[in-house]
Tab-separated table of C-alpha atoms in Angstrom:
chain	number	residue	atom	x	y	z
A	1	UNK	CA	0.038	-0.020	0.382
A	2	UNK	CA	0.619	3.838	0.264
A	3	UNK	CA	2.264	4.059	3.368
A	4	UNK	CA	4.536	0.559	3.284
A	5	UNK	CA	6.030	2.138	-0.011
A	6	UNK	CA	6.721	5.782	1.906
A	7	UNK	CA	7.083	3.731	4.795
A	8	UNK	CA	10.789	1.819	2.685
A	9	UNK	CA	11.543	6.073	1.148
A	10	UNK	CA	12.349	6.933	4.469
A	11	UNK	CA	14.054	4.187	5.789
A	12	UNK	CA	16.134	4.057	2.509
A	13	UNK	CA	16.998	8.095	2.898
A	14	UNK	CA	17.762	7.480	6.244
A	15	UNK	CA	20.126	4.715	4.705
A	16	UNK	CA	22.127	6.999	2.316
A	17	UNK	CA	21.965	9.981	4.835
A	18	UNK	CA	23.889	7.294	7.586
A	19	UNK	CA	26.270	6.320	5.174
A	20	UNK	CA	27.345	9.743	3.478
A	21	UNK	CA	28.073	10.850	7.062
A	22	UNK	CA	30.262	7.999	7.985
A	23	UNK	CA	31.402	7.133	4.811
A	24	UNK	CA	32.701	11.161	5.454
A	25	UNK	CA	32.917	11.008	9.363
A	26	UNK	CA	35.272	7.585	8.979
A	27	UNK	CA	35.974	6.256	5.487
A	28	UNK	CA	37.757	9.379	3.723
A	29	UNK	CA	38.605	11.546	7.309
A	30	UNK	CA	42.822	11.409	7.366
A	31	UNK	CA	44.783	8.672	9.442
A	32	UNK	CA	46.161	12.049	11.448
A	33	UNK	CA	42.447	13.214	12.646
A	34	UNK	CA	41.056	10.598	13.462
A	35	UNK	CA	44.562	9.672	15.645
A	36	UNK	CA	44.237	13.606	17.258
A	37	UNK	CA	41.251	12.168	18.961
A	38	UNK	CA	42.835	9.213	20.803
A	39	UNK	CA	45.240	12.213	21.758
A	40	UNK	CA	42.779	13.560	23.311
A	41	UNK	CA	41.327	11.138	25.413
A	42	UNK	CA	44.796	9.994	26.871
A	43	UNK	CA	43.716	8.140	29.337
A	44	UNK	CA	40.998	5.803	27.437
A	45	UNK	CA	44.028	3.087	26.845
A	46	UNK	CA	42.278	0.896	24.228
A	47	UNK	CA	41.314	3.885	21.541
A	48	UNK	CA	44.581	3.194	20.180
A	49	UNK	CA	43.702	-0.561	19.690
A	50	UNK	CA	39.931	0.408	17.949
A	51	UNK	CA	41.837	3.276	16.056
A	52	UNK	CA	44.329	0.784	14.240
A	53	UNK	CA	41.236	-2.200	13.974
A	54	UNK	CA	38.702	0.393	12.692
A	55	UNK	CA	42.028	2.571	10.021
A	56	UNK	CA	42.782	-1.407	8.719
A	57	UNK	CA	38.737	-2.247	7.706
A	58	UNK	CA	37.985	1.003	7.210
A	59	UNK	CA	37.745	0.464	3.121
A	60	UNK	CA	35.517	-2.067	3.874
A	61	UNK	CA	33.120	-0.666	6.464
A	62	UNK	CA	32.929	2.621	5.010
A	63	UNK	CA	34.932	2.662	1.684
A	64	UNK	CA	32.405	4.076	-0.237
A	65	UNK	CA	28.220	5.321	0.362
A	66	UNK	CA	27.254	2.192	-0.802
A	67	UNK	CA	29.341	0.194	1.799
A	68	UNK	CA	28.563	2.483	4.752
A	69	UNK	CA	25.075	1.764	4.002
A	70	UNK	CA	25.122	-1.476	3.365
A	71	UNK	CA	27.313	-1.497	7.335
A	72	UNK	CA	24.905	0.433	8.451
A	73	UNK	CA	21.810	-1.392	7.608
A	74	UNK	CA	23.255	-4.130	8.712
A	75	UNK	CA	23.642	-2.603	12.222
A	76	UNK	CA	20.403	-1.933	12.511
A	77	UNK	CA	18.774	-5.736	11.133
A	78	UNK	CA	21.670	-7.614	12.155
A	79	UNK	CA	24.502	-7.758	14.314
A	80	UNK	CA	26.809	-4.891	14.027
A	81	UNK	CA	30.296	-6.745	13.565
A	82	UNK	CA	33.208	-5.500	11.700
A	83	UNK	CA	34.955	-7.760	9.535
A	84	UNK	CA	36.659	-9.770	11.078
A	85	UNK	CA	33.794	-11.105	13.278
A	86	UNK	CA	33.745	-8.364	16.159
A	87	UNK	CA	31.566	-6.650	17.474
A	88	UNK	CA	31.878	-2.488	15.882
A	89	UNK	CA	30.248	-0.595	18.170
A	90	UNK	CA	32.763	-0.916	20.978
A	91	UNK	CA	35.069	0.323	18.834
A	92	UNK	CA	33.374	3.820	17.527
A	93	UNK	CA	32.800	4.323	20.946
A	94	UNK	CA	36.548	3.781	22.770
A	95	UNK	CA	37.141	5.812	19.256
A	96	UNK	CA	34.350	8.694	18.928
A	97	UNK	CA	33.331	8.400	22.673
A	98	UNK	CA	29.075	8.123	24.054
A	99	UNK	CA	27.599	10.801	22.034
A	100	UNK	CA	27.820	7.747	18.777
A	101	UNK	CA	26.939	4.766	20.540
A	102	UNK	CA	24.164	7.510	22.007
A	103	UNK	CA	23.079	8.479	18.320
A	104	UNK	CA	24.038	4.667	17.442
A	105	UNK	CA	21.258	3.967	19.527
A	106	UNK	CA	18.622	6.338	19.080
A	107	UNK	CA	18.483	5.187	14.963
A	108	UNK	CA	18.198	1.667	16.210
A	109	UNK	CA	15.007	2.639	18.782
A	110	UNK	CA	13.508	5.564	15.544
A	111	UNK	CA	13.782	2.940	13.316
A	112	UNK	CA	13.403	-0.661	14.724
A	113	UNK	CA	10.171	0.663	17.039
A	114	UNK	CA	8.519	3.241	14.072
A	115	UNK	CA	9.679	2.158	10.743
A	116	UNK	CA	9.111	-2.043	11.510
A	117	UNK	CA	6.515	-1.678	13.711
A	118	UNK	CA	4.800	0.698	11.434
A	119	UNK	CA	5.583	-1.642	8.106
A	120	UNK	CA	4.669	-4.435	9.815
A	121	UNK	CA	1.641	-2.785	11.578
A	122	UNK	CA	0.565	-2.273	7.609
A	123	UNK	CA	0.403	-5.782	6.320
A	124	UNK	CA	-0.979	-7.152	9.926
A	125	UNK	CA	-4.262	-4.162	8.860
A	126	UNK	CA	-3.888	-5.678	5.123
A	127	UNK	CA	-4.794	-9.022	6.207
A	128	UNK	CA	-6.715	-8.337	8.851
A	129	UNK	CA	-8.742	-6.318	5.591
A	130	UNK	CA	-8.000	-9.268	2.768
A	131	UNK	CA	-9.618	-11.693	5.636
A	132	UNK	CA	-13.111	-9.606	6.369
A	133	UNK	CA	-13.555	-9.061	2.014
A	134	UNK	CA	-12.918	-12.509	1.669
A	135	UNK	CA	-15.503	-13.473	4.439
A	136	UNK	CA	-17.855	-10.692	2.767
A	137	UNK	CA	-16.858	-12.223	-0.340
A	138	UNK	CA	-17.798	-16.282	0.756
A	139	UNK	CA	-21.171	-14.511	2.093
A	140	UNK	CA	-21.900	-13.076	-1.571
A	141	UNK	CA	-21.455	-16.964	-2.902
A	142	UNK	CA	-23.371	-19.162	-0.448
A	143	UNK	CA	-26.159	-16.771	-0.695
A	144	UNK	CA	-25.876	-16.619	-4.983
A	145	UNK	CA	-25.419	-20.597	-4.480
A	146	UNK	CA	-28.667	-20.733	-2.689
A	147	UNK	CA	-30.531	-18.397	-5.208
A	148	UNK	CA	-28.954	-21.427	-7.407
A	149	UNK	CA	-30.691	-23.118	-5.693
A	150	UNK	CA	-33.196	-22.704	-5.329
A	151	UNK	CA	-33.799	-21.508	-8.593
A	152	UNK	CA	-33.430	-24.979	-10.301
A	153	UNK	CA	-35.319	-26.920	-7.522
A	154	UNK	CA	-38.167	-25.305	-8.959
A	155	UNK	CA	-37.799	-26.107	-12.352
A	156	UNK	CA	-37.531	-29.160	-10.991
A	157	UNK	CA	-40.345	-29.087	-9.012
A	158	UNK	CA	-42.599	-27.056	-11.799
A	159	UNK	CA	-41.843	-29.935	-14.067
A	160	UNK	CA	-42.035	-32.261	-12.333
A	161	UNK	CA	-46.057	-31.145	-10.744
A	162	UNK	CA	-46.996	-29.764	-14.353
A	163	UNK	CA	-45.756	-32.945	-16.585
A	164	UNK	CA	-44.219	-30.647	-18.979
A	165	UNK	CA	-40.983	-29.692	-20.326
A	166	UNK	CA	-38.675	-27.192	-20.495
A	167	UNK	CA	-40.053	-26.049	-24.249
A	168	UNK	CA	-44.007	-26.746	-23.316
A	169	UNK	CA	-43.395	-25.263	-20.294
A	170	UNK	CA	-42.597	-22.549	-22.436
A	171	UNK	CA	-45.602	-22.636	-24.257
A	172	UNK	CA	-48.046	-22.269	-22.258
A	173	UNK	CA	-46.063	-20.122	-19.655
A	174	UNK	CA	-46.267	-17.419	-23.389
A	175	UNK	CA	-49.587	-18.500	-22.935
A	176	UNK	CA	-50.486	-17.599	-19.522
A	177	UNK	CA	-48.768	-14.235	-20.879
A	178	UNK	CA	-51.751	-13.857	-23.618
A	179	UNK	CA	-54.157	-14.268	-21.249
A	180	UNK	CA	-52.970	-11.947	-18.145
A	181	UNK	CA	-50.735	-9.522	-19.600
A	182	UNK	CA	-51.287	-7.394	-15.979
A	183	UNK	CA	-49.498	-10.310	-14.233
A	184	UNK	CA	-46.522	-10.152	-16.927
A	185	UNK	CA	-46.508	-5.987	-17.143
A	186	UNK	CA	-46.316	-6.284	-13.499
A	187	UNK	CA	-43.551	-8.292	-13.459
A	188	UNK	CA	-41.897	-6.146	-16.148
A	189	UNK	CA	-42.500	-3.229	-14.013
A	190	UNK	CA	-40.763	-5.259	-10.597
A	191	UNK	CA	-37.502	-6.721	-12.372
A	192	UNK	CA	-37.616	-2.675	-14.095
A	193	UNK	CA	-36.943	-1.282	-10.782
A	194	UNK	CA	-34.808	-3.627	-9.544
A	195	UNK	CA	-37.112	-6.330	-7.547
A	196	UNK	CA	-35.849	-9.261	-5.420
A	197	UNK	CA	-34.361	-12.679	-6.632
A	198	UNK	CA	-37.200	-13.813	-4.410
A	199	UNK	CA	-39.838	-11.736	-6.110
A	200	UNK	CA	-38.744	-13.011	-9.924
A	201	UNK	CA	-39.210	-16.637	-8.760
A	202	UNK	CA	-42.629	-16.202	-6.883
A	203	UNK	CA	-43.387	-14.537	-10.311
A	204	UNK	CA	-41.645	-17.265	-12.242
A	205	UNK	CA	-43.573	-19.699	-10.346
A	206	UNK	CA	-46.942	-17.646	-10.877
A	207	UNK	CA	-46.839	-18.608	-14.222
A	208	UNK	CA	-47.528	-22.318	-14.204
A	209	UNK	CA	-51.279	-22.078	-13.710
A	210	UNK	CA	-51.372	-26.158	-13.986
A	211	UNK	CA	-49.964	-26.982	-10.908
A	212	UNK	CA	-50.021	-30.812	-9.585
A	213	UNK	CA	-49.328	-31.116	-5.664
A	214	UNK	CA	-48.793	-34.900	-5.677
A	215	UNK	CA	-46.600	-36.545	-8.737
A	216	UNK	CA	-47.681	-39.985	-9.479
A	217	UNK	CA	-44.811	-43.185	-10.127
A	218	UNK	CA	-45.532	-42.985	-13.582
A	219	UNK	CA	-45.509	-39.142	-14.571
A	220	UNK	CA	-41.729	-39.401	-12.386
A	221	UNK	CA	-40.573	-42.103	-14.536
A	222	UNK	CA	-41.414	-40.296	-17.238
A	223	UNK	CA	-40.548	-37.292	-16.250
A	224	UNK	CA	-36.732	-38.547	-15.177
A	225	UNK	CA	-36.363	-39.881	-18.413
A	226	UNK	CA	-36.806	-35.992	-20.384
A	227	UNK	CA	-33.270	-34.099	-21.083
A	228	UNK	CA	-34.219	-30.983	-18.905
A	229	UNK	CA	-34.330	-32.423	-15.746
A	230	UNK	CA	-31.670	-35.036	-16.320
A	231	UNK	CA	-29.362	-31.837	-16.499
A	232	UNK	CA	-31.009	-29.505	-13.736
A	233	UNK	CA	-30.189	-32.925	-11.372
A	234	UNK	CA	-26.681	-32.703	-12.325
A	235	UNK	CA	-26.414	-29.080	-12.175
A	236	UNK	CA	-28.159	-29.676	-7.893
A	237	UNK	CA	-25.659	-32.203	-8.111
A	238	UNK	CA	-28.326	-35.112	-7.256
A	239	UNK	CA	-27.308	-38.686	-8.329
A	240	UNK	CA	-30.002	-40.181	-10.351
A	241	UNK	CA	-28.334	-43.764	-11.036
A	242	UNK	CA	-31.537	-46.131	-9.155
A	243	UNK	CA	-34.303	-44.087	-11.308
A	244	UNK	CA	-36.626	-46.802	-10.123
A	245	UNK	CA	-35.904	-46.363	-6.158
A	246	UNK	CA	-35.530	-42.805	-6.879
A	247	UNK	CA	-39.163	-42.439	-6.437
A	248	UNK	CA	-39.498	-44.655	-3.113
A	249	UNK	CA	-36.495	-42.763	-1.319
A	250	UNK	CA	-38.107	-38.969	-1.614
A	251	UNK	CA	-41.317	-40.962	-0.672
A	252	UNK	CA	-41.413	-40.672	3.105
A	253	UNK	CA	-45.379	-41.546	4.473
A	254	UNK	CA	-44.982	-44.679	1.800
A	255	UNK	CA	-48.710	-43.840	0.385
A	256	UNK	CA	-47.605	-43.706	-3.735
A	257	UNK	CA	-47.587	-40.578	-4.199
A	258	UNK	CA	-45.705	-37.943	-3.698
A	259	UNK	CA	-46.709	-34.195	-2.015
A	260	UNK	CA	-44.523	-31.532	-2.878
A	261	UNK	CA	-43.067	-30.943	0.405
A	262	UNK	CA	-42.034	-34.882	0.024
A	263	UNK	CA	-40.317	-33.664	-3.322
A	264	UNK	CA	-38.681	-30.400	-1.957
A	265	UNK	CA	-37.065	-32.004	1.411
A	266	UNK	CA	-35.714	-35.152	-0.204
A	267	UNK	CA	-34.457	-33.345	-3.494
A	268	UNK	CA	-32.532	-31.445	-0.854
A	269	UNK	CA	-31.488	-33.788	1.204
A	270	UNK	CA	-29.863	-35.711	-1.946
A	271	UNK	CA	-27.517	-33.249	-3.329
A	272	UNK	CA	-24.411	-34.272	-2.746
A	273	UNK	CA	-22.257	-36.940	-2.273
A	274	UNK	CA	-22.762	-39.630	0.857
A	275	UNK	CA	-20.545	-39.296	3.152
A	276	UNK	CA	-19.537	-41.711	6.103
A	277	UNK	CA	-20.802	-39.680	8.895
A	278	UNK	CA	-24.328	-40.426	6.959
A	279	UNK	CA	-23.870	-44.156	7.132
A	280	UNK	CA	-22.316	-43.546	10.889
A	281	UNK	CA	-25.693	-41.842	11.157
A	282	UNK	CA	-27.797	-44.022	9.969
A	283	UNK	CA	-26.422	-46.841	11.561
A	284	UNK	CA	-26.859	-45.172	15.148
A	285	UNK	CA	-30.296	-44.306	14.532
A	286	UNK	CA	-31.300	-48.147	13.277
A	287	UNK	CA	-29.386	-48.609	16.091
A	288	UNK	CA	-31.323	-46.993	18.670
A	289	UNK	CA	-34.628	-47.969	16.402
A	290	UNK	CA	-33.881	-52.230	17.596
A	291	UNK	CA	-32.841	-50.960	20.995
A	292	UNK	CA	-36.759	-48.596	21.130
A	293	UNK	CA	-38.181	-51.909	19.583
A	294	UNK	CA	-36.287	-55.067	22.449
A	295	UNK	CA	-37.786	-52.509	24.861
A	296	UNK	CA	-40.756	-52.378	23.386
A	297	UNK	CA	-41.691	-56.568	22.952
A	298	UNK	CA	-40.667	-57.021	26.815
A	299	UNK	CA	-42.927	-54.869	28.301
A	300	UNK	CA	-45.785	-56.424	25.538
A	301	UNK	CA	-44.402	-59.717	27.233
A	302	UNK	CA	-44.645	-58.523	30.349
A	303	UNK	CA	-47.677	-56.863	29.803
A	304	UNK	CA	-49.124	-59.670	28.174
A	305	UNK	CA	-48.325	-62.130	31.192
A	306	UNK	CA	-49.853	-59.708	32.559
A	307	UNK	CA	-53.323	-60.864	31.044
A	308	UNK	CA	-53.170	-64.093	31.276
A	309	UNK	CA	-52.701	-64.081	34.945
A	310	UNK	CA	-56.006	-60.952	35.023
A	311	UNK	CA	-57.776	-63.770	32.657
A	312	UNK	CA	-56.978	-66.759	35.913
A	313	UNK	CA	-57.954	-64.721	38.672
A	314	UNK	CA	-61.300	-64.020	36.113
A	315	UNK	CA	-61.686	-67.838	35.664
A	316	UNK	CA	-61.078	-68.338	38.876
A	317	UNK	CA	-63.852	-66.111	40.006
A	318	UNK	CA	-66.018	-67.212	37.364
A	319	UNK	CA	-65.941	-70.647	39.249
A	320	UNK	CA	-66.627	-69.879	42.831
A	321	UNK	CA	-69.200	-67.030	41.103
A	322	UNK	CA	-70.641	-71.014	39.622
A	323	UNK	CA	-70.346	-72.175	42.819
A	324	UNK	CA	-72.682	-69.871	45.069
A	325	UNK	CA	-75.014	-69.690	42.062
A	326	UNK	CA	-75.414	-73.734	42.367
A	327	UNK	CA	-75.689	-73.344	45.962
A	328	UNK	CA	-78.705	-71.287	46.350
A	329	UNK	CA	-80.448	-72.557	44.048
A	330	UNK	CA	-80.522	-76.004	45.869
A	331	UNK	CA	-81.638	-74.433	49.069
A	332	UNK	CA	-85.304	-75.414	49.633
A	333	UNK	CA	-88.198	-72.151	48.891
A	334	UNK	CA	-89.571	-72.651	52.548
A	335	UNK	CA	-86.780	-71.518	53.972
A	336	UNK	CA	-84.587	-73.210	56.271
A	337	UNK	CA	-86.164	-76.253	59.125
A	338	UNK	CA	-86.293	-76.026	62.230
């Protein structure tokens, strides 16, 4: 972005400026001038050793502007070492004093915590913005996919419910427009105003007035032979190899007739390839049903045993009542004689 570009420009300007200064200060400076620095700081015994090291390697480190820029870049990003691998900052401190070290620390802080952090912040912000745009684009693609599936599914349902091919449906729709021009004009005005896709789907469905809410097997199998229906099923990612069993799969209540709700729910569930989770879910559901059936069977046996016990008790009571009735009948009618 523009911020990153200008950050790199500022970094190059800083490197070039420091390279020019170091070239003039160290690379092109006379040896006598450099030795005078140590003579002014006679108390520092390591000044002459550090100065000798700088004079020995100053051509490789600060011989020209390009070498000075490269040395400065290494000091800002890497180890800031001399040609022989020893640290360069102690040599500069022994020769030029604390002012050189303070300048070095200040420049490192400004570049590291200023320019580099600015570049990283811009990169992170750009990444977050791109992630937001990608999420919005994926959401838009999902919405468009839902609209596409709704349109394809509507075409399949209309063809199956009307029992007409695409050409026959187009002719019927054209006749419907002629017979009812006001509806067509209203739909045209809605499209010109930029109506929603849902309104367009409703308008398309309103053009078919002879929709059957129930689909017979013969009509279903006949429509599956049409290339238009096969192409629509392919667009919906619905496998149609087993056409004879497709009707039985969609017929949820097994009444031999497909309703629109069964057709819509079944086709939506048939979209895509069969996954392992579907098989496992079916197996777990079958096991759960099996356990429920076994529990019902056990409960039924218990109830049957209870019924048998009640029936035996009823028979015993009937036998006792019969004996009691027989005894009462055998008594003399005049009462008991004394």
